[in-house]
Structure formats: structure tokens, C-alpha cells
Short mmCIF file of N, CA and C in Angstrom, two decimals:
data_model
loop_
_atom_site.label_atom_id
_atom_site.label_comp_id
_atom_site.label_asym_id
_atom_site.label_seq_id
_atom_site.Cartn_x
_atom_site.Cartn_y
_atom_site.Cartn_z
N UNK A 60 -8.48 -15.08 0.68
CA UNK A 60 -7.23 -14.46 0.33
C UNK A 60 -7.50 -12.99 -0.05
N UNK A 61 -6.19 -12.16 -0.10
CA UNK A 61 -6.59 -10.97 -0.44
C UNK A 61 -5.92 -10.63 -1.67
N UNK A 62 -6.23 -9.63 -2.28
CA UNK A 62 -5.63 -9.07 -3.38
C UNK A 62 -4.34 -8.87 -3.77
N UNK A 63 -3.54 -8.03 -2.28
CA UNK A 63 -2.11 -8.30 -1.80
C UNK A 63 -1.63 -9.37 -2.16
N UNK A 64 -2.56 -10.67 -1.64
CA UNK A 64 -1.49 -11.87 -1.97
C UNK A 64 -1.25 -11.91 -3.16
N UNK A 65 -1.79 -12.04 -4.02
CA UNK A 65 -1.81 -12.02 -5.36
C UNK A 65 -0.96 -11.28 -5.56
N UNK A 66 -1.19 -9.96 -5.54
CA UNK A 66 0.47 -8.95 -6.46
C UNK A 66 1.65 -9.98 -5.66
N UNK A 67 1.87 -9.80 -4.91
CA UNK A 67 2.91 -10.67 -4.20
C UNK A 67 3.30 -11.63 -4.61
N UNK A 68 2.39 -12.52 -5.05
CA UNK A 68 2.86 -13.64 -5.82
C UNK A 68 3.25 -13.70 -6.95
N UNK A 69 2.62 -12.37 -7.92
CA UNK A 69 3.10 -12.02 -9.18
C UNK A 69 4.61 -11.75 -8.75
N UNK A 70 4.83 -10.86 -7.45
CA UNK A 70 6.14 -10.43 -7.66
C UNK A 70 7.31 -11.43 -7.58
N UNK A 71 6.87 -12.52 -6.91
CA UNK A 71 7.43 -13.61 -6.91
C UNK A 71 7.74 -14.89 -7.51
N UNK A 72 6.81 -14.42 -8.86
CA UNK A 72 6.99 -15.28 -10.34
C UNK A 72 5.46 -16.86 -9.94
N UNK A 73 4.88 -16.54 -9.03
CA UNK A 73 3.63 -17.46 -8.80
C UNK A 73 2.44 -17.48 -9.75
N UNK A 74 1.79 -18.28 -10.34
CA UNK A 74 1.40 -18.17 -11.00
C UNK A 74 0.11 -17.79 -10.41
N UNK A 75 -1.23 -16.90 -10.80
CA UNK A 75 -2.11 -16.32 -10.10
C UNK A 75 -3.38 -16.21 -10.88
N UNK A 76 -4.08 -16.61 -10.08
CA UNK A 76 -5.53 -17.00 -11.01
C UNK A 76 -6.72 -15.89 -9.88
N UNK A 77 -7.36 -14.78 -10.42
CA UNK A 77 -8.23 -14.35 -9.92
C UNK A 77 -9.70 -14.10 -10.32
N UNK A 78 -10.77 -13.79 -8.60
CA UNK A 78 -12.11 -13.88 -9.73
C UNK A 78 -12.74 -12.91 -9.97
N UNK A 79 -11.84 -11.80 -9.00
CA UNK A 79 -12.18 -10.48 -9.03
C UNK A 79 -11.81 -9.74 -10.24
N UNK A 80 -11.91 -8.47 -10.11
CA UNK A 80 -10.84 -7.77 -10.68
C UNK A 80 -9.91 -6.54 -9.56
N UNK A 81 -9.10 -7.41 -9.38
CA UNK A 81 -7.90 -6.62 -8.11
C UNK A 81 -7.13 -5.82 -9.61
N UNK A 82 -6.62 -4.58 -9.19
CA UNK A 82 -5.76 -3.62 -9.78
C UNK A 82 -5.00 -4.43 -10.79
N UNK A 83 -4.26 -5.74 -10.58
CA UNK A 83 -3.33 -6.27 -11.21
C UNK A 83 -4.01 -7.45 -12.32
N UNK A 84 -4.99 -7.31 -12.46
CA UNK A 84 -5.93 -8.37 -13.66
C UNK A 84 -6.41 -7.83 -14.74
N UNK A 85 -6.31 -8.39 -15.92
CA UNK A 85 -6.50 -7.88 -16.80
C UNK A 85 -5.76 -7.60 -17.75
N UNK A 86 -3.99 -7.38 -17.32
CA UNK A 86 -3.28 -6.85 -18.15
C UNK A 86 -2.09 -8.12 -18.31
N UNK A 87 -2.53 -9.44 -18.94
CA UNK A 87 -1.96 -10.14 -19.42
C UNK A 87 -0.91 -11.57 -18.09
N UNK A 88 -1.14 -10.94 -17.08
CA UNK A 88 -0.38 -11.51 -15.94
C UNK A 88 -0.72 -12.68 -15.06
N UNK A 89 -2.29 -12.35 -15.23
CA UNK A 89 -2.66 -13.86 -14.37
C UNK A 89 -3.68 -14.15 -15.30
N UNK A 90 -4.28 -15.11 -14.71
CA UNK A 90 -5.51 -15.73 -15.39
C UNK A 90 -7.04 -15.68 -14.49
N UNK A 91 -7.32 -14.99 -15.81
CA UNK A 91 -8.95 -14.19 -14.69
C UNK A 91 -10.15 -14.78 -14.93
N UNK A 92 -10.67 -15.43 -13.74
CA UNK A 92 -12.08 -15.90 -14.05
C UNK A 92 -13.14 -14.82 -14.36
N UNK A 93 -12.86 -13.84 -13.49
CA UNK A 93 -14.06 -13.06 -13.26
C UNK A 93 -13.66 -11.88 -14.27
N UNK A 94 -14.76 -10.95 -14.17
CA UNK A 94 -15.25 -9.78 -15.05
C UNK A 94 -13.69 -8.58 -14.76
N UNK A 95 -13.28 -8.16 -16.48
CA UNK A 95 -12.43 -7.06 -15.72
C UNK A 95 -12.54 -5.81 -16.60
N UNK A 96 -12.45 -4.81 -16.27
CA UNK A 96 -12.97 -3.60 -16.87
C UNK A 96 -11.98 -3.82 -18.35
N UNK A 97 -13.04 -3.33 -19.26
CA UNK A 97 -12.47 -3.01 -20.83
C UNK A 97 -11.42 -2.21 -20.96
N UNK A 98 -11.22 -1.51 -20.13
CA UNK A 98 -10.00 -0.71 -20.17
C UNK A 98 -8.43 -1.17 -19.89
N UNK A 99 -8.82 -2.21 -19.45
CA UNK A 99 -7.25 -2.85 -19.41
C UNK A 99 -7.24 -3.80 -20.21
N UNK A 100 -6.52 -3.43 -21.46
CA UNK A 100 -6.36 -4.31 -22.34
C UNK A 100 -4.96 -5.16 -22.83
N UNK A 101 -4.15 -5.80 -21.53
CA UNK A 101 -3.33 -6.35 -21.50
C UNK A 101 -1.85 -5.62 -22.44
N UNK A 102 -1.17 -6.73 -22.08
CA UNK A 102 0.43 -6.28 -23.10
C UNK A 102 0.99 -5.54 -22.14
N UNK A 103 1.03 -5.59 -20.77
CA UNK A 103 1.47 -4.84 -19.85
C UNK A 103 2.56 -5.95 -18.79
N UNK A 104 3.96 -5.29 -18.97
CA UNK A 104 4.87 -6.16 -17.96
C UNK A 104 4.72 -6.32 -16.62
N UNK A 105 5.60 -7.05 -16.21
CA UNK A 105 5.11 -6.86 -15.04
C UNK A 105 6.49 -6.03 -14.08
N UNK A 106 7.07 -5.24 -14.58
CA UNK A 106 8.05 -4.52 -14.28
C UNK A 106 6.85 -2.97 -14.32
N UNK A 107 6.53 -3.10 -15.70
CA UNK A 107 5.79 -2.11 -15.55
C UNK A 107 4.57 -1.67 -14.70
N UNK A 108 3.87 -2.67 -14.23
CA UNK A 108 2.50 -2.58 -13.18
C UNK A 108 3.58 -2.18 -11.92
N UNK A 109 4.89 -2.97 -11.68
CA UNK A 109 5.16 -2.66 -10.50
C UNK A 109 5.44 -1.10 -10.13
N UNK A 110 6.51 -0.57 -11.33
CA UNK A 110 6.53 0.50 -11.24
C UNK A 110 5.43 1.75 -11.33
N UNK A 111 4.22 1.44 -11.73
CA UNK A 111 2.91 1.94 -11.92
C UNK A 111 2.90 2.00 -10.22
N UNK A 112 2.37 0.76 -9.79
CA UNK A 112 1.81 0.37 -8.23
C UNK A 112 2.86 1.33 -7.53
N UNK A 113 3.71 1.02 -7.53
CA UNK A 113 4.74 1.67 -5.93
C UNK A 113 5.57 2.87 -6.56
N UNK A 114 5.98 3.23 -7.29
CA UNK A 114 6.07 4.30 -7.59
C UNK A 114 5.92 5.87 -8.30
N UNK A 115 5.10 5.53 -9.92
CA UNK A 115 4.16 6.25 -10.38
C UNK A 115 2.92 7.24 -9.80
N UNK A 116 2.10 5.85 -9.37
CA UNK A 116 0.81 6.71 -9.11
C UNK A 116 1.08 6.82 -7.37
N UNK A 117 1.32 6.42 -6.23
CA UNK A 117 1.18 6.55 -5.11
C UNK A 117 1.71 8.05 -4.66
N UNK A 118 0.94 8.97 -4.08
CA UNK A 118 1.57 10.07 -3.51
C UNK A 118 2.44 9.93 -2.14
N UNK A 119 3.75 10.34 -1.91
CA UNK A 119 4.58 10.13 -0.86
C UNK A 119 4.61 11.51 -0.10
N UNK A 120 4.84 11.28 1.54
CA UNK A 120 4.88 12.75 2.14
C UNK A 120 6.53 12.41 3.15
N UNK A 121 7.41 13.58 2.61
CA UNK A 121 8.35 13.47 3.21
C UNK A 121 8.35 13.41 4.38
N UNK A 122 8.71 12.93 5.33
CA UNK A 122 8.62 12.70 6.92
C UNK A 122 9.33 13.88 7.21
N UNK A 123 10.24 14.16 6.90
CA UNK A 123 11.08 15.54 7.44
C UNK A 123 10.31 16.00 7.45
N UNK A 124 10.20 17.00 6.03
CA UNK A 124 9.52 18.33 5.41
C UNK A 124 7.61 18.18 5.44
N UNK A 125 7.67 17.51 5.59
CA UNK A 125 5.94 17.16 5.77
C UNK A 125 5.30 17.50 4.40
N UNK A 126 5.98 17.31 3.16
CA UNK A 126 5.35 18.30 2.12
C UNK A 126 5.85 16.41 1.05
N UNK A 127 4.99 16.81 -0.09
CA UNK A 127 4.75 15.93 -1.05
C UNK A 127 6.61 15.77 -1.97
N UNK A 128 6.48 14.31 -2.21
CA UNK A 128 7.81 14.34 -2.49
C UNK A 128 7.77 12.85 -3.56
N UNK A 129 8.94 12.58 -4.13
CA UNK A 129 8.83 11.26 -4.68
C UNK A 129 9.43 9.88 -3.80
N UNK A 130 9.08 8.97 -4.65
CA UNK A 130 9.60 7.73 -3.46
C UNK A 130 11.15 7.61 -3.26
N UNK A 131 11.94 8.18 -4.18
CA UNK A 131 13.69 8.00 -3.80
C UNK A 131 13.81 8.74 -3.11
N UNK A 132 12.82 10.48 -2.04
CA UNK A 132 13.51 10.76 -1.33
C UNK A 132 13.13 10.17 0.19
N UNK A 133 11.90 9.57 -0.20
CA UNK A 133 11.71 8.37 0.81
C UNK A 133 12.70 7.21 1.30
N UNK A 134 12.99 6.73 0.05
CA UNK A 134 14.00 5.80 0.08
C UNK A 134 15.53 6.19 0.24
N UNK A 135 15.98 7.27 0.12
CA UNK A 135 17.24 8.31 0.92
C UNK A 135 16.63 8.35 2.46
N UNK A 136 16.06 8.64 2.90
CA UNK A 136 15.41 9.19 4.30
C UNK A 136 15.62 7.70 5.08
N UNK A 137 14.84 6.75 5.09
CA UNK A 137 14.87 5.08 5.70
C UNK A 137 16.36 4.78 5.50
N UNK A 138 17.40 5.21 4.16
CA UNK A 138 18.81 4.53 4.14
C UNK A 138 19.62 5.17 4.84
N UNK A 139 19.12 6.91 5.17
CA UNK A 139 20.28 7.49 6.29
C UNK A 139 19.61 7.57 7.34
N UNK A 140 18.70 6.88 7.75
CA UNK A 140 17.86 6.82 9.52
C UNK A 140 17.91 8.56 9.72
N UNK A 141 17.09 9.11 8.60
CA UNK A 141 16.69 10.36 8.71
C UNK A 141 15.73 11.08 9.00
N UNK A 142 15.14 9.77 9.74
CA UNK A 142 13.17 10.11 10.11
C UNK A 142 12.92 10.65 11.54
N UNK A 143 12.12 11.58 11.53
CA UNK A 143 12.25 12.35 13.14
C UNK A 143 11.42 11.17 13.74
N UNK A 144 12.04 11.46 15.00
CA UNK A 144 11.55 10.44 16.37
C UNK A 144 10.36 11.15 17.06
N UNK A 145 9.49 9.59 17.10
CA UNK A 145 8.46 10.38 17.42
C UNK A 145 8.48 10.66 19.06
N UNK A 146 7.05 11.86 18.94
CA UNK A 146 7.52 12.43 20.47
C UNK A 146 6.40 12.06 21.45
N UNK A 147 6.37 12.42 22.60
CA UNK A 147 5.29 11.73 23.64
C UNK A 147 3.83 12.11 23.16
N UNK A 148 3.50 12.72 22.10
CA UNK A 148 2.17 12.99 21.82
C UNK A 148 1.85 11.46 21.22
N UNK A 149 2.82 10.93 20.52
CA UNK A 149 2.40 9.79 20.23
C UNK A 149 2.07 8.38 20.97
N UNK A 150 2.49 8.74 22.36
CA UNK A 150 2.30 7.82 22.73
C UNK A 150 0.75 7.61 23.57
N UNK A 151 0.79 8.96 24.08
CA UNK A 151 -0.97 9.46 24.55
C UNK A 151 -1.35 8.75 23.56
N UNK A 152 -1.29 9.34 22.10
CA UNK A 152 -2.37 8.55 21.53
C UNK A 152 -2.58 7.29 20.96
N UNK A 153 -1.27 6.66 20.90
CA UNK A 153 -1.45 5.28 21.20
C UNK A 153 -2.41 4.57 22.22
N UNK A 154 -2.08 5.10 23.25
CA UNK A 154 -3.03 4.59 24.94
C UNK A 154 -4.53 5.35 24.43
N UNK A 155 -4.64 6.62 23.91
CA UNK A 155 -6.27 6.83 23.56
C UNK A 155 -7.07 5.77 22.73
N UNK A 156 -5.92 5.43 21.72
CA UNK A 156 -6.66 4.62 20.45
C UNK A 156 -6.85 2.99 21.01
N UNK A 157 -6.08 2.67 21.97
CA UNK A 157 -6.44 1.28 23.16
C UNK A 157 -7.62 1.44 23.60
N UNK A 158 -7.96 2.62 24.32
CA UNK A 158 -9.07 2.84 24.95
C UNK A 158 -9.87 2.59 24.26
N UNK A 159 -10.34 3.60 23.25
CA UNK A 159 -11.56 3.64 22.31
C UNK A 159 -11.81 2.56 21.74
N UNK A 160 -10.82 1.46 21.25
CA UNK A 160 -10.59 0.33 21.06
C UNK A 160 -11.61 -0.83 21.66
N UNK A 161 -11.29 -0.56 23.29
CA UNK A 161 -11.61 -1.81 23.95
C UNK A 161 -13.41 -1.14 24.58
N UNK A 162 -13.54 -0.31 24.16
CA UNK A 162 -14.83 0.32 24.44
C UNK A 162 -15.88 0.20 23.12
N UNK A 163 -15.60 -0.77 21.90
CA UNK A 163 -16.22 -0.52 20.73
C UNK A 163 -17.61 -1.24 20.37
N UNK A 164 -18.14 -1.18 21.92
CA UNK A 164 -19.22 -2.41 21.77
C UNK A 164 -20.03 -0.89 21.70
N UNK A 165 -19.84 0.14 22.28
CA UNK A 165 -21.03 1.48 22.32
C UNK A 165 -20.72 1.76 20.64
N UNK A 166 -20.40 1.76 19.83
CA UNK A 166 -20.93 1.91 18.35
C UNK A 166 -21.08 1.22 18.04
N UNK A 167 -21.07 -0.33 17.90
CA UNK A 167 -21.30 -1.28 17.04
C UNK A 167 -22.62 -2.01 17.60
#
């Protein structure tokens, strides 16, 4: 399983037992087998990790303006289908990144 699942399941009221320490352990929410840094010393909601995770700390880049922005003007942009269309450069490199793809036995 991955770490993802876990927040996910927090977000979904699941109860979550980990042995790592994934971002979301430590601060009172699941139940941790394994080692988790001293610095998280629980008493932390889980409204609050979410808003930490997806909107606090993550840096957003406006798709318009190409320049650093917060997540509501992200979330304005996806609600008025305000995102530029992409153009045929993208699709070359779609078909490049196939290529290089199916050729990956010469690096590995």
C-alpha cells in the first residue's frame, strides 16, 4: 500500500494504522507502529493536516499567467473551464515520451 492510501482513508473517516512515518503519522490520527519524528507531537485535527497538505504548504502555478498563485485561483480557473488548450507541441511530445519509453532497455 501506499501512503496516499492512508491520507485517503483518514479523509474518509477509516481507521489507519501505519509502520512508516508517511507525512500524516504522528499527529494523533492513526495508530503508528513504526518510528515517527519527535517533532510531531500530536493534538493536530484532521481538518487541520488537510488544510496544511492541499492548501498551506503546496506551491500552485496559475495555468493562465504561468506565475505562482494560491489554490482558490486554481479552483476559479477548473470552475470557469479557464485553462488554455493545449497546442500541437504537446502532442509531439507525447509521441517523443512513447518512444523513449518503449526504447528503455538502453538505460536500464
Amino acid at each position: 500500500m501506499t501512503s496516499l492510501l492512508g491520507f485517503e482513508a483518514l479523509l474518509r473517516g477509516v481507521p489507519v494504522t501505519t509502520l512508516g512515518a508517511p507525512f500524516y503519522a504522528g499527529w494523533g490520527l492513526t495508530r503508528d507502529l513504526g518510528r515517527v519524528p519527535a517533532r510531531r507531537g500530536g493534538g493536530v485535527g484532521l481538518l487541520s493536516l488537510v488544510h496544511a497538505t492541499l492548501i498551506d504548504y503546496p506551491r500552485y502555478q496559475d495555468p493562465v499567467t504561468g506565475q505562482p498563485c494560491p489554490v482558490e485561483v486554481i479552483v476559479d480557473r477548473l470552475q470557469d473551464d479557464l485553462l488554455p488548450q493545449a497546442g500541437p507541441g504537446y502532442r509531439v511530445l507525447s509521441k517523443l515520451q512513447g518512444l523513449f519509453a518503449s526504447q528503455s532497455w538502453i538505460w536500464r
